[in-house]
Short mmCIF file of C-alpha atoms in Angstrom, two decimals:
data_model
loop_
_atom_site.label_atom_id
_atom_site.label_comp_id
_atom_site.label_asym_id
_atom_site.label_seq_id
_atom_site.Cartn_x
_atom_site.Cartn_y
_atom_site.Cartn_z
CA UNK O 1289 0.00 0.00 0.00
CA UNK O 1290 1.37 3.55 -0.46
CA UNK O 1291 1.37 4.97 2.46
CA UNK O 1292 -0.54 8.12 3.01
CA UNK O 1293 0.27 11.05 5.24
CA UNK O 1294 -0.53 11.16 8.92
CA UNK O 1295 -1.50 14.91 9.63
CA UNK O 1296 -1.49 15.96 13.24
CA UNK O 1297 -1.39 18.95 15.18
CA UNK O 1298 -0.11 19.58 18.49
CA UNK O 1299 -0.94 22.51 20.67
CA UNK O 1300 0.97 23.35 23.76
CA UNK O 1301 1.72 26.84 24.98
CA UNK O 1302 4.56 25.36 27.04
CA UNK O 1303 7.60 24.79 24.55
CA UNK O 1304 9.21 21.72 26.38
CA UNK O 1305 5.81 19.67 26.53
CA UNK O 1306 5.08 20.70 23.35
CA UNK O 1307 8.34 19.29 21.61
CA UNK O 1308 7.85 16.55 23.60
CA UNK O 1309 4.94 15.56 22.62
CA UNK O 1310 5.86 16.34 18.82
CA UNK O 1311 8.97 14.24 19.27
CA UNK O 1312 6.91 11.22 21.21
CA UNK O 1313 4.55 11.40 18.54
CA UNK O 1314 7.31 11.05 15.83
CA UNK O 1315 9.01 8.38 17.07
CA UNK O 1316 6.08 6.43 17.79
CA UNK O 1317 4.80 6.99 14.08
CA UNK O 1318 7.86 5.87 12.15
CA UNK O 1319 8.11 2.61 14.26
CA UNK O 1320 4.78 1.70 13.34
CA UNK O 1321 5.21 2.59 9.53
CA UNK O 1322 2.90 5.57 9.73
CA UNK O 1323 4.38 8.80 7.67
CA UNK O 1324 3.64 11.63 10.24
CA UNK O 1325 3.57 15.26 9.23
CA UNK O 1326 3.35 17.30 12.52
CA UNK O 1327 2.42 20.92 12.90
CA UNK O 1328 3.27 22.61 15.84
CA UNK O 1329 1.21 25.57 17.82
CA UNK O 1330 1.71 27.23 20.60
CA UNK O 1331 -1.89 29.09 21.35
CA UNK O 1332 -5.16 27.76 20.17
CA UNK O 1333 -6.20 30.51 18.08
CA UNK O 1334 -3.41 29.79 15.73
CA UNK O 1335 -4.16 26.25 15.04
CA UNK O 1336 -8.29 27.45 14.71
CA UNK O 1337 -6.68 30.54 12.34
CA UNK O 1338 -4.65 27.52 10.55
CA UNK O 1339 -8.10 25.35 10.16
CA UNK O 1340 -10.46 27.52 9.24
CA UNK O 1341 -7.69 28.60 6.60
CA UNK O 1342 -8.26 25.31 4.85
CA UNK O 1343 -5.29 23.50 6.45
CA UNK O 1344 -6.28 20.09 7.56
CA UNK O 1345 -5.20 17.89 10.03
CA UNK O 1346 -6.17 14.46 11.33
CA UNK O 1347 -5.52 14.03 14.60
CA UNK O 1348 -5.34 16.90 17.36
CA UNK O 1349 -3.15 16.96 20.25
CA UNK O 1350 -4.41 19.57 22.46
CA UNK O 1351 -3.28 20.30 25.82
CA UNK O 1352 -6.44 21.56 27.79
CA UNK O 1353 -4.93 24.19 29.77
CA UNK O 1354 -4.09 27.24 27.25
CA UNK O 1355 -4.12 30.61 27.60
CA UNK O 1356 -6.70 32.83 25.89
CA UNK O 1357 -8.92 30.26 24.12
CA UNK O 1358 -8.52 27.16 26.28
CA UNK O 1359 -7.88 23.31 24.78
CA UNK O 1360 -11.99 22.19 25.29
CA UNK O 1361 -13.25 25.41 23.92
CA UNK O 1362 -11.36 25.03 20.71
CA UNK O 1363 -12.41 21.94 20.58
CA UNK O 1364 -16.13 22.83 20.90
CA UNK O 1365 -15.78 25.65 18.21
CA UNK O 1366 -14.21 23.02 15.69
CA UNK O 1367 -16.65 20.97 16.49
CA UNK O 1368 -19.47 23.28 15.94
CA UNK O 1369 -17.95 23.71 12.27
CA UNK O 1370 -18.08 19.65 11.70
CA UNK O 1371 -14.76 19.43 11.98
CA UNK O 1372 -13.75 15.40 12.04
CA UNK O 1373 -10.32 15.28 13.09
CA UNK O 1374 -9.74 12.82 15.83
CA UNK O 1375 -9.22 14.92 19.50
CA UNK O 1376 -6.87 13.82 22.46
CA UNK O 1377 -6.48 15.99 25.29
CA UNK O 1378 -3.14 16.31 27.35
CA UNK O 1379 -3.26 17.92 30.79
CA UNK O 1380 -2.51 17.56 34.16
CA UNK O 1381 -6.17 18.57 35.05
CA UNK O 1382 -7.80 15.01 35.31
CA UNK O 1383 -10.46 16.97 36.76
CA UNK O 1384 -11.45 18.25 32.73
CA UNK O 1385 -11.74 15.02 31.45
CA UNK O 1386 -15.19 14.46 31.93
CA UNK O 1387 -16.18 17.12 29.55
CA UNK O 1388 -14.44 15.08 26.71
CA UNK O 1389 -17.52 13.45 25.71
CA UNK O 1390 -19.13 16.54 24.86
CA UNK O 1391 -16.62 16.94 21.81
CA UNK O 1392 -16.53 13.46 21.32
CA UNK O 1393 -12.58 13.23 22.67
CA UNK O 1394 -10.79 9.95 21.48
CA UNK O 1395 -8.83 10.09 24.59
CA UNK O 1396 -7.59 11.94 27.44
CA UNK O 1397 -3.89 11.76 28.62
CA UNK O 1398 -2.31 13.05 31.69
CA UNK O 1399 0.90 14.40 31.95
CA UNK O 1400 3.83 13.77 32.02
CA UNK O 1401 2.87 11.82 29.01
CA UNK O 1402 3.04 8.01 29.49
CA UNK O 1403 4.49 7.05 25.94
CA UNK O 1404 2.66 3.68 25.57
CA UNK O 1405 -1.08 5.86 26.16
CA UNK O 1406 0.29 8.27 23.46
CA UNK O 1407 1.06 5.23 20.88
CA UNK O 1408 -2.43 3.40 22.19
CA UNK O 1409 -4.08 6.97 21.00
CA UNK O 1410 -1.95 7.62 17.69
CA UNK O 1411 -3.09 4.01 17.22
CA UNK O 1412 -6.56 3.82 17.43
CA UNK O 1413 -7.17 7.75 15.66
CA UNK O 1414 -4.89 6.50 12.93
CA UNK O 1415 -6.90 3.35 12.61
CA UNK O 1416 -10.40 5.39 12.47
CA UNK O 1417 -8.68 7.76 10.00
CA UNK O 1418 -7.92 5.24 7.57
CA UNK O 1419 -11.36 3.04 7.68
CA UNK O 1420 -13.01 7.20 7.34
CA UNK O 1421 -11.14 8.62 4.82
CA UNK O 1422 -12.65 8.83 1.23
CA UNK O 1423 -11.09 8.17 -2.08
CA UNK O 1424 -11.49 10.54 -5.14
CA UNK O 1425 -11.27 7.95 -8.11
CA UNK O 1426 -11.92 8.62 -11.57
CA UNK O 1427 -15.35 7.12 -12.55
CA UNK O 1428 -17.13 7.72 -15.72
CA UNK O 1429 -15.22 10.76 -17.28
CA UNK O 1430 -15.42 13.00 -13.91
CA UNK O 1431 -14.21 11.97 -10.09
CA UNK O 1432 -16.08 10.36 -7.32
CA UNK O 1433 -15.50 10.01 -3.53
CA UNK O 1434 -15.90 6.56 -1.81
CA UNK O 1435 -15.73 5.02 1.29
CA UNK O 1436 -12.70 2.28 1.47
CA UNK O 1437 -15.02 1.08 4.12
CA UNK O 1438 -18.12 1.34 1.45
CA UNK O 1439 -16.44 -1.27 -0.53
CA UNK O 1440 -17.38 -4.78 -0.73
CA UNK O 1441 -14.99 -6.10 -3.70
CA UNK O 1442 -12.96 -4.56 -6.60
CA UNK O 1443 -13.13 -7.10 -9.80
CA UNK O 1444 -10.49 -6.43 -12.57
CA UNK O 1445 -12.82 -5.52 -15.63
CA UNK O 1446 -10.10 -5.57 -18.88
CA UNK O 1447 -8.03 -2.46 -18.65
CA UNK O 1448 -10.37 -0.65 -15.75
CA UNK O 1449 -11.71 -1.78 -11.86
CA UNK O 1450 -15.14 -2.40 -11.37
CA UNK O 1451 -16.01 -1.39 -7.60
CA UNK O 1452 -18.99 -4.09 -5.80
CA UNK O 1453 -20.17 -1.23 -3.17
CA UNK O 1454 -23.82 -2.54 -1.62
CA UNK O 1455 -26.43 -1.90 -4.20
CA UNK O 1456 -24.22 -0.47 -6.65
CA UNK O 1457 -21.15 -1.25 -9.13
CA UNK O 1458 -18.92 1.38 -10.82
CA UNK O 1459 -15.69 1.00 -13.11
CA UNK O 1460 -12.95 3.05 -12.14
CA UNK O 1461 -10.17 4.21 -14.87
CA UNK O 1462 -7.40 2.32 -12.10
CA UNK O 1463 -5.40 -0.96 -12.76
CA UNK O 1464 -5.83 -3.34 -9.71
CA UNK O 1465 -2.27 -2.33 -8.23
CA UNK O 1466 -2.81 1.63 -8.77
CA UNK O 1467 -6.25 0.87 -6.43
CA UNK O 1468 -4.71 -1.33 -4.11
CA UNK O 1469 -2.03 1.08 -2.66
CA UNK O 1470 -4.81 3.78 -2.40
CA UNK O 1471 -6.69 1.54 0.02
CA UNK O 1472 -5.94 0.38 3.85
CA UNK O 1473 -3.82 -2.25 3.67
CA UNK O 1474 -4.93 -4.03 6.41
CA UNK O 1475 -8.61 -4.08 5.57
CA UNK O 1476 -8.27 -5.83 2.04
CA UNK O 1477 -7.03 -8.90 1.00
CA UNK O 1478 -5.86 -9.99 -3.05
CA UNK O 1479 -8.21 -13.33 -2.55
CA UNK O 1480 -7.45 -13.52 -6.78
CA UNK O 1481 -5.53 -12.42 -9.42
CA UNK O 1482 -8.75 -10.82 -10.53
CA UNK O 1483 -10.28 -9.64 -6.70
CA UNK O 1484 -9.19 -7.83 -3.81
CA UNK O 1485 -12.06 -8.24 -0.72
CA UNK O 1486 -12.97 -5.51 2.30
CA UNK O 1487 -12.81 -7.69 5.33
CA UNK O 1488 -15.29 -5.41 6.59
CA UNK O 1489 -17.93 -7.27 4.77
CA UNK O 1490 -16.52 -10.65 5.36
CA UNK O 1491 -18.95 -13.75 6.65
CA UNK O 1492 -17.33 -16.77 6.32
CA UNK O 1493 -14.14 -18.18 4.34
CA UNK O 1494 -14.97 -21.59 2.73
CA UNK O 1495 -12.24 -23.77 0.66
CA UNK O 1496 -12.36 -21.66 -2.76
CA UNK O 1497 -14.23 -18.84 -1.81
CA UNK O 1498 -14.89 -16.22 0.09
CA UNK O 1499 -18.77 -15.58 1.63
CA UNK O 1500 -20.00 -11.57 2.04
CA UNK O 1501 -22.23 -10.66 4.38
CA UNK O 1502 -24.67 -9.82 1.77
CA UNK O 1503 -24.23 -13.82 0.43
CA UNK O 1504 -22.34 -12.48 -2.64
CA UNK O 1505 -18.95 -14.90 -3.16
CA UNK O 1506 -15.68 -14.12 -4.32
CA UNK O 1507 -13.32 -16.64 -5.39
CA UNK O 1508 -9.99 -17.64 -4.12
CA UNK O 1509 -7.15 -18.91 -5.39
CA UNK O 1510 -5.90 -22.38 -4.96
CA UNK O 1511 -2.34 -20.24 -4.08
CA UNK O 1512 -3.88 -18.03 -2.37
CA UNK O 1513 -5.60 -19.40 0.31
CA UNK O 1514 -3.09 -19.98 2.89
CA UNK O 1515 -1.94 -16.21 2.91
CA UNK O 1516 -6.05 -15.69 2.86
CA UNK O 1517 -6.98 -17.46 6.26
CA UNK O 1518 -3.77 -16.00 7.64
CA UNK O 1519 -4.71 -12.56 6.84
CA UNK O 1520 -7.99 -13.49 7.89
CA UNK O 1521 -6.79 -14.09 11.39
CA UNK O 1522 -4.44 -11.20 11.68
CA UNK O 1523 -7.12 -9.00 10.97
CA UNK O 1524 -9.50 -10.82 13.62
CA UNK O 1525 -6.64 -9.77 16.18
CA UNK O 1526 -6.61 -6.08 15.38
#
C-alpha cells in the first residue's frame, strides 16, 4: 500500500511539553510505519486561524490548559464547524476530562505523558482515519468520492476496476495495483488475481471462496488461500 500522510497537530503553549509531545509522537509513528507530518502551535487561536484557513489535520493533540482560548473550547468551536479530526487531550487537570464526551474526545492523557497511552491513541485515531477517509477515483469521465469502508470487492474488468459497493457497481479508470495502494492495507485482501475483498464485509471463508455478508462470493485462489486465512486471522486480532 502507499502509504498516506498522517496529519497531526499539536498545541501546547509550554515549549518543552510541546516538543515533547511532537517528538513522542514522531518516534512512535515511524516505528509503526505511519508517515507523520506534525504541525506545531503554541496558542489555540493559531491552530483554529490555521483550520479555518483550509489547512487540515487528522488528529489533534491539544493540551487543555491554554491561555486565551482554552484546549476544550477550541475543541467545541471546531466541532461546531463539523470538523472530524480525531481529539486527544493532554493535561494535568484530570479533573477536565469528563467534559471530553461533549466533543466526542478519542482520549484523554495526563501528563507527564506516558508514551505507551500516546502510541495506544496515535493508534486507534490513525486506525479510524484510515477506515473514514474517502477516495477521489476517476469514474465515468469525472471523479467520485468513496468510502474504502463502502467497498465490498474490486473485480479487474479488462483495462479498468469495477467497484462491488452494496447496491451499486462502478468501473474506475485504475489498474488493480494503482487501487490497491490507495486503500488500507490491512482491511483488504488480493483473494485472486482478478479480486481484492474488504474484510469489513466478510462472513465466512470456505475452501475456494470467500462468503460476504450480503451472500455475494468471491473466489480464491488455490495459491492463495493460505496467505487468505492467515490474513484473515491477523485482521481478527486487530
Amino acid at each position: 500500500m502507499k502509504k498516506q500522510l498522517f496529519d497531526i497537530a499539536v498545541c501546547d503553549d509550554v515549549q518543552t511539553d510541546r516538543e515533547e509531545t511532537a517528538q513522542l509522537t514522531e518516534e512512535i509513528c515511524k516505528a509503526e510505519g505511519i508517515i507523520p507530518r506534525i504541525a506545531r502551535f503554541e496558542r489555540a487561536e493559531a491552530l483554529l486561524e490555521a483550520i479555518q484557513g483550509g489547512e487540515h489535520f487528522a488528529l489533534l493533540l491539544i493540551d487543555v490548559l491554554l491561555p486565551g482560548l482554552d484546549g476544550m473550547e477550541l475543541a467545541r468551536v471546531l466541532r461546531g464547524q463539523n470538523e472530524q479530526a480525531s481529539i486527544v487531550f493532554i493535561s494535568c487537570n484530570r479533573e477536565m476530562a469528563l467534559q471530553g464526551y461533549e466533543v466526542s474526545a478519542a482520549r484523554y492523557l495526563a501528563k507527564p505523558l506516558d508514551p505507551e497511552k500516546l502510541k495506544e491513541a496515535i493508534l486507534f485515531c490513525y486506525g479510524q482515519y484510515q477506515k473514514e477517509r474517502e477516495l477521489l477515483l476517476p469514474v465515468g469521465g469525472s471523479m467520485r468520492r468513496i468510502a474504502p469502508r463502502d467497498i465490498y470487492y474490486v473485480e479487474i474488468m479488462g483495462r479498468k476496476c469495477r467497484i462491488r459497493l452494496e447496491q451499486e457497481e462502478c468501473d474506475v479508470s485504475l489498474s488493480m495495483s494503482e487501487l490497491e495502494e490507495l486503500l488500507p492495507e490491512h482491511d483488504f485482501i488480493r483473494c485472486h488475481q482478478s479480486f481484492l475483498v474488504n474484510w469489513h464485509h466478510v462472513q465466512s471463508l470456505r475452501t475456494d471462496a470467500i462468503e460476504l455478508t450480503d451472500k455475494r462470493m468471491v473466489p480464491v485462489s488455490k495459491h492463495r488461500v493460505k496467505q487468505v486465512r492467515q490474513a484473515f486471522v491477523d485482521y481478527m486480532k486487530m
